């Protein structure tokens, strides 16, 4: 592709590295770059504050379902978590505080929404375009866009015709008072099970439309008292040991998810007893008992969801939705459920993570088209052949059904830093993962995924794309991912040396001038 840019030879880009997003990924990446003294970077953020998913999701009851001691950076323990599973405002504040502490804030440009990233073959650079029409060039791009950031609205006939209030769980309208209102909630996933108990306290009625029942287990949550916080702060190794304990406890769950799915039956028995404990009405109990193997969809943790469903002002409706009208939701039995508001707890476009963002690589290859055709694929969830120096944090098959994403993010950040350091040490301008390396990695991944409960548990989930391919989850222990990303193997990549690029540009000056 001939560049429309007019940069001088071996072109100095606007920034050495552009990082996209300011969630755990983007901020963590910025911190790693700063620690390595690689200061020529900018972080582009479409919003006007940092926090990623923990800024965007602020629905009532929003909290983490992974223990905070582990759901935090390894290098930045927070002795002051108020609970084992912290509420959203604390996690958001933690990210803000950490960004400030490590000097990342001056590198962030807020209010910059990217529309595309295009690799300029002749310059060996990325040209990013913004919604405002600005062009930014970079040698390397690190996407911290997150896998669950684009809300998914259901494709239900008449959705636009509803005259009442509507919003998605990610765009919660706190100015709209739900007290005394009749509210339809569509979806019973991880978000809905957190906000339904909250809104059920004040709404006149909650009509909860459930397509598939989730498996829900008790959340071993508790407040962390002042003594324990003091121990976290002052007793050397106390909090770190606790973190380790949580890590290994969660890691053991891989045995059930991946290695011996038959082990899940014990867990299923516990989950059934949990339903029986809180739901006495046999009809409701039958409705909320899933018909697939536990773990096939994300196992949800809650201490108040079933109690909320048992309230007299909550209806669980399992008849399918036929359409939405001006007044409410019509089910396939012809009943119209008139409501004041519809809240979509319908999740995110997880398998379509690039939607709305165009990425073209070597020779103009279109990543959206490729991932649609072949399924989202990368090497170690991070690099993609034909897209040199483009790195995905939380890329394909790095998601977890059992532990903390922050562990995966930190592993990937480490790997990106390995790549950047290798390029510097060897005088490389850019590196492209070899197609056979990527193919071999994904072949092995697919083999591992074949035996998992996610693929064989008898459910449909956002873990798999529309062709049934599991493009989201890492099917192994996380420490194996940590080991795989600990060192970069130069032989996995085709490298272009800066000197060679300069010679090439000199030979074809018109393209680069
Ligand atoms: O979304 P979901 P979420 N008609 O995709 C239903 C993370 N998270 O926002 O199961 C009717 O889980 C859909 O039904 P079905 C976490 O990784 C983390 O709740 O597809 N219903 C389902 O019930 C989580 O997994 C935390 O049959 C429709 C629901 O909508 C991810 O975010 C907290 C429908 C969507 O559930 C997403 O969670 C919260 C339709 N047409 C979330 N379309 C942490 O604590 C969809 N549904 C870290």
Coordinates of C-alpha atoms and ligand atoms in Angstrom, one line a residue:
X1 CA 0.0 0.0 0.0
X2 CA 1.4 3.4 -0.9
X3 CA 1.4 5.8 2.0
X4 CA -0.6 9.1 1.9
X5 CA 1.7 10.3 4.6
X6 CA 4.5 12.7 4.0
X7 CA 7.1 11.8 6.6
X8 CA 10.9 11.8 6.1
X9 CA 12.8 8.6 5.5
X10 CA 12.8 6.0 8.1
X11 CA 10.2 7.8 9.2
X12 CA 10.0 9.1 12.7
X13 CA 6.4 8.5 13.8
X14 CA 4.4 10.7 16.1
X15 CA 4.9 8.1 18.8
X16 CA 7.0 5.0 19.2
X17 CA 4.0 3.2 20.8
X18 CA 0.3 4.0 20.8
X19 CA -1.7 2.3 23.5
X20 CA -5.5 2.2 23.2
X21 CA -7.7 2.4 26.3
X22 CA -7.2 3.1 29.9
X23 CA -8.5 0.1 31.7
X24 CA -6.4 -2.4 33.5
X25 CA -4.7 -3.2 30.2
X26 CA -3.9 0.3 28.9
X27 CA -2.8 1.6 32.3
X28 CA -0.7 -1.5 33.0
X29 CA 1.0 -1.1 29.6
X30 CA 1.7 2.5 30.2
X31 CA 3.3 1.6 33.6
X32 CA 5.5 -1.1 32.0
X33 CA 6.7 1.3 29.3
X34 CA 7.5 4.0 31.9
X35 CA 9.3 1.5 34.1
X36 CA 11.5 0.5 31.0
X37 CA 12.2 4.1 30.3
X38 CA 10.3 3.9 27.0
X39 CA 8.7 7.3 27.3
X40 CA 7.8 7.9 23.7
X41 CA 4.2 6.7 24.0
X42 CA 0.7 8.0 24.1
X43 CA -2.4 6.3 25.5
X44 CA -5.6 7.2 23.6
X45 CA -8.8 7.1 25.5
X46 CA -12.3 7.8 24.0
X47 CA -13.8 8.9 27.4
X48 CA -12.6 11.7 29.7
X49 CA -11.4 9.6 32.6
X50 CA -9.5 6.3 33.1
X51 CA -11.0 3.0 34.2
X52 CA -12.2 1.0 31.2
X53 CA -14.9 -1.4 32.1
X54 CA -14.8 -0.3 35.7
X55 CA -15.6 3.3 34.6
X56 CA -18.2 2.2 32.1
X57 CA -20.1 -0.3 34.2
X58 CA -21.6 1.4 37.2
X59 CA -25.0 -0.3 37.5
X60 CA -26.4 -0.8 41.0
X61 CA -24.7 -3.7 42.7
X62 CA -21.8 -3.7 40.2
X63 CA -18.8 -5.5 41.8
X64 CA -16.1 -7.9 40.9
X65 CA -16.7 -11.6 41.0
X66 CA -13.0 -12.4 41.4
X67 CA -11.3 -11.7 44.8
X68 CA -9.7 -8.3 44.9
X69 CA -6.4 -9.4 46.3
X70 CA -6.0 -11.2 43.0
X71 CA -8.0 -8.9 40.7
X72 CA -5.4 -6.2 41.0
X73 CA -1.8 -5.6 39.7
X74 CA 0.8 -7.9 41.2
X75 CA 3.1 -4.9 41.7
X76 CA 0.5 -2.7 43.3
X77 CA -1.3 -4.5 46.2
X78 CA -4.1 -2.5 47.8
X79 CA -4.1 -3.2 51.5
X80 CA -7.4 -1.2 51.9
X81 CA -9.9 -3.3 49.9
X82 CA -13.1 -3.0 51.9
X83 CA -14.4 -6.5 50.9
X84 CA -13.1 -9.7 49.5
X85 CA -15.0 -8.9 46.2
X86 CA -14.8 -5.1 45.9
X87 CA -17.5 -2.9 44.6
X88 CA -17.0 -1.1 41.3
X89 CA -16.3 2.4 42.7
X90 CA -13.3 1.0 44.7
X91 CA -11.9 -0.8 41.6
X92 CA -12.3 2.3 39.5
X93 CA -10.6 4.4 42.2
X94 CA -7.8 1.8 42.4
X95 CA -7.1 2.2 38.6
X96 CA -7.2 6.0 38.9
X97 CA -4.8 6.0 41.8
X98 CA -2.4 3.6 40.2
X99 CA -2.3 5.5 36.9
X100 CA -1.5 8.7 38.9
X101 CA 1.1 7.0 41.2
X102 CA 3.1 5.6 38.3
X103 CA 3.1 8.9 36.3
X104 CA 1.0 7.6 33.4
X105 CA -1.7 10.4 33.4
X106 CA 0.5 12.9 31.4
X107 CA 0.7 10.3 28.6
X108 CA -3.1 10.0 28.2
X109 CA -5.0 11.9 25.5
X110 CA -8.7 11.8 26.6
X111 CA -11.6 12.2 24.2
X112 CA -9.8 10.5 21.3
X113 CA -12.0 7.9 19.7
X114 CA -10.2 5.8 17.1
X115 CA -11.9 4.6 14.0
X116 CA -9.1 2.7 12.4
X117 CA -5.5 1.5 12.3
X118 CA -3.8 0.9 9.0
X119 CA -0.3 -0.5 8.5
X120 CA 1.7 1.5 5.9
X121 CA 3.8 -1.1 4.2
X122 CA 6.4 1.2 2.7
X123 CA 6.9 3.1 6.0
X124 CA 6.5 0.2 8.3
X125 CA 4.3 2.3 10.5
X126 CA 0.8 2.3 11.8
X127 CA -1.5 5.1 10.8
X128 CA -4.3 5.6 13.2
X129 CA -7.4 7.6 12.4
X130 CA -9.6 9.3 14.9
X131 CA -13.3 10.1 14.9
X132 CA -12.4 13.8 14.5
X133 CA -10.4 13.1 11.4
X134 CA -6.9 13.3 13.0
X135 CA -4.1 11.0 11.9
X136 CA -1.6 9.6 14.4
X137 CA 1.4 7.5 13.4
X138 CA 3.2 4.9 15.5
X139 CA 5.7 2.2 15.2
X140 CA 3.8 -0.1 17.5
X141 CA 0.2 -0.3 18.6
X142 CA -1.0 -2.0 21.7
X143 CA -4.8 -2.5 22.0
X144 CA -6.2 -2.4 25.5
X145 CA -9.7 -2.0 24.1
X146 CA -11.0 -4.9 26.2
X147 CA -13.0 -7.9 25.0
X148 CA -16.2 -6.9 26.7
X149 CA -16.7 -3.2 25.9
X150 CA -19.2 -3.0 23.2
X151 CA -22.8 -3.5 24.5
X152 CA -24.9 -6.1 22.6
X153 CA -28.5 -5.3 22.1
X154 CA -30.8 -8.2 21.2
X155 CA -32.2 -8.3 17.8
X156 CA -35.9 -8.3 18.8
X157 CA -38.6 -7.0 16.5
X158 CA -40.0 -3.6 17.5
X159 CA -37.1 -2.8 19.9
X160 CA -37.0 0.8 18.8
X161 CA -40.8 1.3 19.1
X162 CA -40.9 1.1 23.0
X163 CA -42.0 4.5 24.3
X164 CA -40.8 4.1 27.9
X165 CA -37.3 4.3 29.3
X166 CA -34.6 1.9 28.0
X167 CA -30.9 1.5 28.7
X168 CA -28.2 -1.2 28.6
X169 CA -26.6 -2.3 31.9
X170 CA -23.4 -0.6 30.8
X171 CA -25.1 2.7 30.2
X172 CA -27.1 2.8 33.4
X173 CA -29.2 6.0 33.7
X174 CA -29.0 6.8 37.4
X175 CA -31.2 9.9 36.9
X176 CA -34.1 7.6 36.1
X177 CA -35.7 6.6 39.4
X178 CA -36.9 3.0 39.2
X179 CA -38.8 3.3 42.5
X180 CA -42.4 2.3 42.1
X181 CA -41.9 1.5 38.4
X182 CA -42.7 -1.7 36.5
X183 CA -39.4 -2.8 35.0
X184 CA -38.5 -5.4 32.4
X185 CA -35.0 -6.8 32.6
X186 CA -33.9 -8.9 29.6
X187 CA -31.0 -11.2 30.4
X188 CA -29.8 -13.2 33.4
X189 CA -26.1 -13.1 33.0
X190 CA -23.3 -11.8 35.3
X191 CA -24.5 -8.2 35.2
X192 CA -28.2 -8.9 35.7
X193 CA -27.7 -11.1 38.7
X194 CA -25.9 -8.2 40.4
X195 CA -28.4 -5.4 39.6
X196 CA -31.7 -7.4 39.8
X197 CA -31.5 -7.8 43.6
X198 CA -30.8 -4.0 43.9
X199 CA -33.7 -2.8 41.7
X200 CA -36.1 -5.3 43.2
X201 CA -35.9 -3.5 46.5
X202 CA -37.6 -0.4 45.2
X203 CA -39.3 -1.2 41.9
X204 CA -43.0 -2.0 42.0
X205 CA -42.5 -5.0 39.8
X206 CA -39.5 -6.6 38.0
X207 CA -40.4 -8.8 35.0
X208 CA -37.2 -10.8 34.5
X209 CA -37.0 -12.3 31.0
X210 CA -34.8 -15.4 31.2
X211 CA -33.7 -17.2 28.0
X212 CA -31.3 -19.5 29.7
X213 CA -30.9 -20.0 33.4
X214 CA -27.5 -19.4 34.8
X215 CA -25.8 -21.6 37.4
X216 CA -25.3 -19.5 40.5
X217 CA -23.1 -20.3 43.5
X218 CA -22.8 -18.5 46.8
X219 CA -20.2 -15.7 46.8
X220 CA -17.7 -16.2 49.6
X221 CA -17.7 -12.5 50.2
X222 CA -17.1 -10.7 53.5
X223 CA -16.0 -7.3 54.7
X224 CA -12.3 -6.8 55.4
X225 CA -12.0 -5.3 58.9
X226 CA -9.5 -2.7 60.1
X227 CA -7.3 -5.3 61.8
X228 CA -6.9 -7.4 58.6
X229 CA -6.3 -4.2 56.6
X230 CA -3.5 -3.3 59.0
X231 CA -2.1 -6.8 58.6
X232 CA -2.2 -6.3 54.8
X233 CA -0.3 -3.1 55.2
X234 CA 2.2 -3.8 57.9
X235 CA 2.9 -7.6 58.1
X236 CA 5.4 -8.4 55.4
X237 CA 4.2 -11.0 53.0
X238 CA 0.7 -11.3 54.6
X239 CA -1.3 -10.0 51.7
X240 CA 0.9 -11.6 49.1
X241 CA 0.5 -15.0 50.7
X242 CA -3.3 -14.5 50.7
X243 CA -3.1 -13.6 47.0
X244 CA -1.1 -16.7 46.3
X245 CA -3.6 -18.8 48.2
X246 CA -6.5 -17.4 46.2
X247 CA -4.5 -17.9 43.0
X248 CA -4.0 -21.6 43.6
X249 CA -7.5 -22.1 44.9
X250 CA -8.9 -20.7 41.6
X251 CA -6.3 -22.4 39.5
X252 CA -7.5 -25.8 40.8
X253 CA -10.8 -25.2 39.0
X254 CA -9.1 -25.8 35.7
X255 CA -9.2 -29.5 36.6
X256 CA -13.0 -29.4 36.3
X257 CA -13.3 -27.0 33.4
X258 CA -10.7 -28.5 31.2
X259 CA -9.1 -31.7 32.4
X260 CA -11.9 -33.7 34.0
X261 CA -15.3 -32.1 33.2
X262 CA -16.9 -35.0 35.1
X263 CA -15.7 -33.3 38.3
X264 CA -18.2 -30.6 37.7
X265 CA -21.0 -32.9 38.9
X266 CA -20.0 -32.2 42.5
X267 CA -20.2 -28.5 42.0
X268 CA -23.6 -29.0 40.3
X269 CA -24.9 -30.8 43.3
X270 CA -23.9 -27.8 45.5
X271 CA -25.5 -25.4 43.1
X272 CA -28.8 -27.4 43.1
X273 CA -28.8 -27.4 46.9
X274 CA -28.3 -23.6 46.8
X275 CA -31.3 -23.2 44.6
X276 CA -33.4 -25.5 46.9
X277 CA -32.3 -23.5 50.0
X278 CA -33.6 -20.2 48.7
X279 CA -36.4 -21.0 46.3
X280 CA -39.2 -23.0 47.9
X281 CA -41.7 -22.6 45.0
X282 CA -41.2 -25.8 42.9
X283 CA -42.4 -24.0 39.7
X284 CA -39.9 -21.2 40.1
X285 CA -37.2 -23.7 41.2
X286 CA -37.7 -25.6 37.9
X287 CA -37.5 -22.4 35.9
X288 CA -34.2 -21.3 37.4
X289 CA -32.5 -24.7 37.3
X290 CA -30.2 -24.8 34.2
X291 CA -30.4 -27.8 31.8
X292 CA -26.7 -27.8 30.9
X293 CA -23.5 -28.8 32.7
X294 CA -22.3 -26.3 35.2
X295 CA -19.4 -24.3 33.9
X296 CA -20.5 -24.3 30.3
X297 CA -21.5 -20.7 30.8
X298 CA -19.7 -18.5 33.3
X299 CA -20.6 -19.7 36.9
X300 CA -22.1 -16.7 38.6
X301 CA -21.6 -15.8 42.2
X302 CA -24.3 -14.1 44.3
X303 CA -25.6 -14.1 47.8
X304 CA -28.8 -12.3 47.0
X305 CA -30.0 -13.3 43.5
X306 CA -32.2 -16.3 44.3
X307 CA -33.6 -14.4 47.3
X308 CA -34.6 -11.6 45.0
X309 CA -36.3 -14.0 42.5
X310 CA -38.3 -15.3 45.4
X311 CA -39.7 -11.9 46.2
X312 CA -43.4 -11.3 45.5
X313 CA -42.7 -8.3 43.2
X314 CA -40.3 -10.3 40.9
X315 CA -41.6 -12.5 38.0
X316 CA -39.2 -14.8 36.2
X317 CA -40.6 -15.2 32.6
X318 CA -39.2 -18.0 30.6
X319 CA -41.6 -17.8 27.7
X320 CA -39.6 -16.5 24.7
X321 CA -39.8 -12.8 23.6
X322 CA -41.8 -12.4 20.4
X323 CA -41.5 -8.6 20.0
X324 CA -41.3 -5.3 21.8
X325 CA -44.2 -2.8 21.4
X326 CA -44.8 0.8 22.4
X327 CA -45.9 -0.5 25.8
X328 CA -43.6 -3.3 26.7
X329 CA -42.6 -6.9 25.9
X330 CA -44.8 -9.4 24.1
X331 CA -44.0 -13.1 24.7
X332 CA -44.6 -15.9 22.3
X333 CA -47.8 -16.9 24.1
X334 CA -49.2 -13.5 23.0
X335 CA -49.2 -11.9 26.4
X336 CA -48.1 -8.3 26.5
X337 CA -46.1 -7.3 29.6
X338 CA -46.6 -3.6 29.9
X339 CA -43.7 -1.9 31.6
X340 CA -42.3 1.6 32.3
X341 CA -38.7 0.7 31.5
X342 CA -36.7 -2.0 29.8
X343 CA -33.2 -2.7 31.0
X344 CA -31.0 -4.8 28.7
X345 CA -28.7 -7.0 30.7
X346 CA -27.8 -8.7 27.4
X347 CA -24.0 -8.6 27.5
X348 CA -21.3 -7.6 25.1
X349 CA -20.1 -8.3 21.6
X350 CA -17.4 -10.6 22.9
X351 CA -16.7 -12.6 19.7
X352 CA -16.8 -9.5 17.5
X353 CA -14.3 -7.5 19.5
X354 CA -13.2 -5.3 16.6
X355 CA -16.7 -4.1 15.6
X356 CA -16.7 -0.5 14.8
X357 CA -12.9 -0.4 14.4
X358 CA -11.2 -1.1 11.1
X359 CA -7.7 -2.6 11.1
X360 CA -5.8 -3.3 7.9
X361 CA -2.3 -4.8 7.8
X362 CA 0.3 -5.8 5.3
X363 CA -1.0 -5.5 1.7
X364 CA -4.3 -4.0 3.0
X365 CA -5.4 -7.3 4.7
X366 CA -8.6 -6.6 6.7
X367 CA -8.5 -8.1 10.2
X368 CA -12.3 -7.8 10.7
X369 CA -12.9 -9.8 7.6
X370 CA -10.2 -12.3 8.4
X371 CA -11.5 -12.9 11.9
X372 CA -15.1 -13.2 10.7
X373 CA -14.0 -15.9 8.2
X374 CA -11.5 -17.8 10.3
X375 CA -12.6 -16.9 13.8
X376 CA -10.6 -14.5 15.9
X377 CA -7.1 -15.9 16.0
X378 CA -3.8 -14.7 17.4
X379 CA -0.5 -16.1 18.6
X380 CA -0.6 -16.2 22.4
X381 CA -3.7 -14.0 22.2
X382 CA -1.4 -11.1 21.4
X383 CA 0.1 -11.0 17.9
X384 CA -1.5 -11.7 14.5
X385 CA 0.2 -12.6 11.4
X386 CA 0.2 -9.9 8.7
X387 CA -0.2 -7.2 11.3
X388 CA 3.3 -6.4 12.4
X389 CA 3.9 -4.6 15.7
X390 CA 0.2 -4.8 16.6
X391 CA -0.4 -6.3 20.0
X392 CA -3.7 -7.2 21.6
X393 CA -4.1 -7.3 25.3
X394 CA -7.0 -9.6 26.2
X395 CA -6.9 -10.8 22.6
X396 CA -8.4 -14.0 21.3
X397 CA -8.5 -17.0 23.7
X398 CA -7.1 -15.1 26.7
X399 CA -10.4 -15.0 28.6
X400 CA -10.9 -17.0 31.7
X401 CA -13.7 -18.9 33.2
X402 CA -11.9 -19.4 36.5
X403 CA -9.5 -16.7 37.5
X404 CA -8.4 -13.1 37.3
X405 CA -8.0 -11.4 33.9
X406 CA -5.4 -9.1 35.5
X407 CA -3.0 -12.1 35.6
X408 CA -3.5 -12.6 31.9
X409 CA -3.2 -8.9 31.1
X410 CA 0.1 -8.7 33.0
X411 CA 1.5 -11.7 31.2
X412 CA 0.7 -10.2 27.9
X413 CA 2.1 -6.8 28.9
X414 CA 5.3 -8.6 29.8
X415 CA 5.3 -10.3 26.4
X416 CA 4.9 -7.0 24.6
X417 CA 7.7 -5.5 26.5
X418 CA 9.9 -8.5 25.6
X419 CA 9.0 -7.8 21.9
X420 CA 9.8 -4.1 22.2
X421 CA 13.1 -4.8 24.0
X422 CA 14.1 -7.5 21.5
X423 CA 13.5 -5.0 18.6
X424 CA 15.6 -2.4 20.3
X425 CA 18.4 -4.8 21.0
X426 CA 18.6 -6.2 17.5
X427 CA 17.8 -3.0 15.5
X428 CA 14.5 -4.3 14.3
X429 CA 11.9 -1.9 13.0
X430 CA 9.0 -4.2 13.2
X431 CA 8.2 -7.9 13.6
X432 CA 5.4 -10.1 12.2
X433 CA 4.5 -13.4 13.7
X434 CA 5.0 -16.3 11.2
X435 CA 1.8 -17.7 9.9
X436 CA 2.8 -21.3 10.6
X437 CA 3.6 -20.4 14.2
X438 CA 0.2 -18.9 14.7
X439 CA -1.6 -21.8 12.9
X440 CA 0.2 -24.4 15.0
X441 CA -0.6 -22.5 18.2
X442 CA -4.3 -22.3 17.3
X443 CA -4.4 -25.9 16.2
X444 CA -3.2 -27.0 19.7
X445 CA -5.6 -24.6 21.3
X446 CA -8.6 -26.0 19.4
X447 CA -7.5 -29.5 20.4
X448 CA -7.5 -28.5 24.1
X449 CA -10.8 -26.7 23.8
X450 CA -12.5 -29.7 22.2
X451 CA -12.6 -31.6 25.5
X452 CA -13.8 -28.7 27.7
X453 CA -17.1 -28.2 29.4
X454 CA -17.4 -24.8 27.5
X455 CA -17.6 -26.7 24.2
X456 CA -19.4 -29.9 25.4
X457 CA -21.5 -28.7 28.3
X458 CA -24.7 -28.4 26.2
X459 CA -25.1 -24.7 26.2
X460 CA -24.8 -21.7 23.9
X461 CA -22.6 -19.0 25.2
X462 CA -20.7 -15.9 24.1
X463 CA -17.5 -17.9 24.5
X464 CA -18.2 -19.2 21.0
X465 CA -18.7 -17.3 17.8
X466 CA -21.6 -17.8 15.3
X467 CA -19.8 -20.8 13.8
X468 CA -19.4 -22.4 17.2
X469 CA -15.7 -21.7 17.6
X470 CA -14.5 -20.9 21.0
X471 CA -12.4 -17.8 20.4
X472 CA -12.5 -16.3 23.8
X473 CA -11.2 -18.7 26.5
X474 CA -7.8 -19.9 27.5
X475 CA -8.2 -23.6 28.0
X476 CA -5.4 -24.3 30.5
X477 CA -3.8 -23.2 33.8
X478 CA -3.0 -19.5 33.8
X479 CA 0.6 -20.2 34.9
X480 CA 1.1 -22.1 31.6
X481 CA 0.1 -18.8 29.8
X482 CA 2.4 -17.0 32.1
X483 CA 5.3 -19.4 31.1
X484 CA 4.5 -19.1 27.4
X485 CA 4.6 -15.3 27.5
X486 CA 7.6 -15.0 29.8
X487 CA 10.1 -14.9 26.9
X488 CA 9.8 -14.0 23.3
X489 CA 11.2 -16.5 20.8
X490 CA 12.7 -14.4 18.0
X491 CA 12.4 -17.4 15.6
X492 CA 8.6 -17.1 15.9
X493 CA 8.7 -13.8 14.0
X494 CA 9.8 -12.3 10.7
X495 CA 11.7 -9.2 11.5
X496 CA 12.4 -6.2 9.4
X497 CA 15.6 -4.4 10.3
X498 CA 15.5 -0.6 10.5
X499 CA 18.6 -0.4 8.3
X500 CA 16.9 -2.6 5.6
X501 CA 13.7 -0.5 5.7
X502 CA 15.8 2.6 5.2
X503 CA 17.6 1.1 2.2
X504 CA 14.2 0.0 0.8
X505 CA 12.8 3.5 1.2
X506 CA 15.9 5.1 -0.3
X507 CA 15.4 2.9 -3.4
X508 CA 11.8 3.9 -3.7
X509 CA 11.8 7.5 -2.4
X510 CA 8.6 8.6 -4.1
X511 CA 6.5 6.2 -2.0
X512 CA 7.9 7.5 1.2
X513 CA 8.4 11.2 0.5
Ligands
LIG1 O1 -23.7 -10.6 29.8 P1 -23.9 -12.1 29.5 P2 -23.4 -9.9 31.1 N1 -33.4 -12.5 24.4 O2 -23.6 -12.3 28.0 C1 -29.4 -12.8 27.6 C2 -18.3 -10.0 32.6 N2 -18.8 -9.4 33.9 O3 -23.3 -8.4 30.9 O4 -27.8 -17.0 28.2 C3 -33.3 -12.9 25.7 O5 -23.3 -13.0 30.5 C4 -28.5 -14.0 27.6 O6 -29.3 -15.2 27.5 P3 -28.6 -16.5 27.0 C5 -18.3 -11.5 32.7 O7 -17.2 -12.0 32.0 C6 -17.9 -9.5 34.9 O8 -24.2 -10.3 32.2 O9 -27.6 -16.2 25.9 N3 -32.2 -12.9 26.4 C7 -27.9 -13.8 29.0 O10 -28.7 -14.2 30.0 C8 -19.6 -11.8 32.1 O11 -19.6 -13.1 31.7 C9 -18.2 -9.1 36.1 O12 -29.7 -17.4 26.6 C10 -31.1 -12.5 25.8 C11 -27.8 -12.3 29.1 O13 -28.6 -11.7 28.1 C12 -19.6 -10.8 31.0 O14 -19.2 -9.6 31.6 C13 -19.5 -8.6 36.3 C14 -31.0 -12.2 24.4 C15 -26.4 -11.8 28.7 O15 -25.5 -12.3 29.7 C16 -21.0 -10.5 30.4 O16 -21.9 -10.4 31.5 C17 -20.4 -8.5 35.3 C18 -32.2 -12.2 23.7 N4 -32.3 -11.9 22.4 C19 -20.0 -8.9 34.0 N5 -29.7 -11.8 24.1 C20 -17.2 -9.2 37.1 O17 -17.5 -9.2 38.3 C21 -29.0 -12.0 25.2 N6 -29.8 -12.5 26.2 C22 -15.8 -9.4 36.8

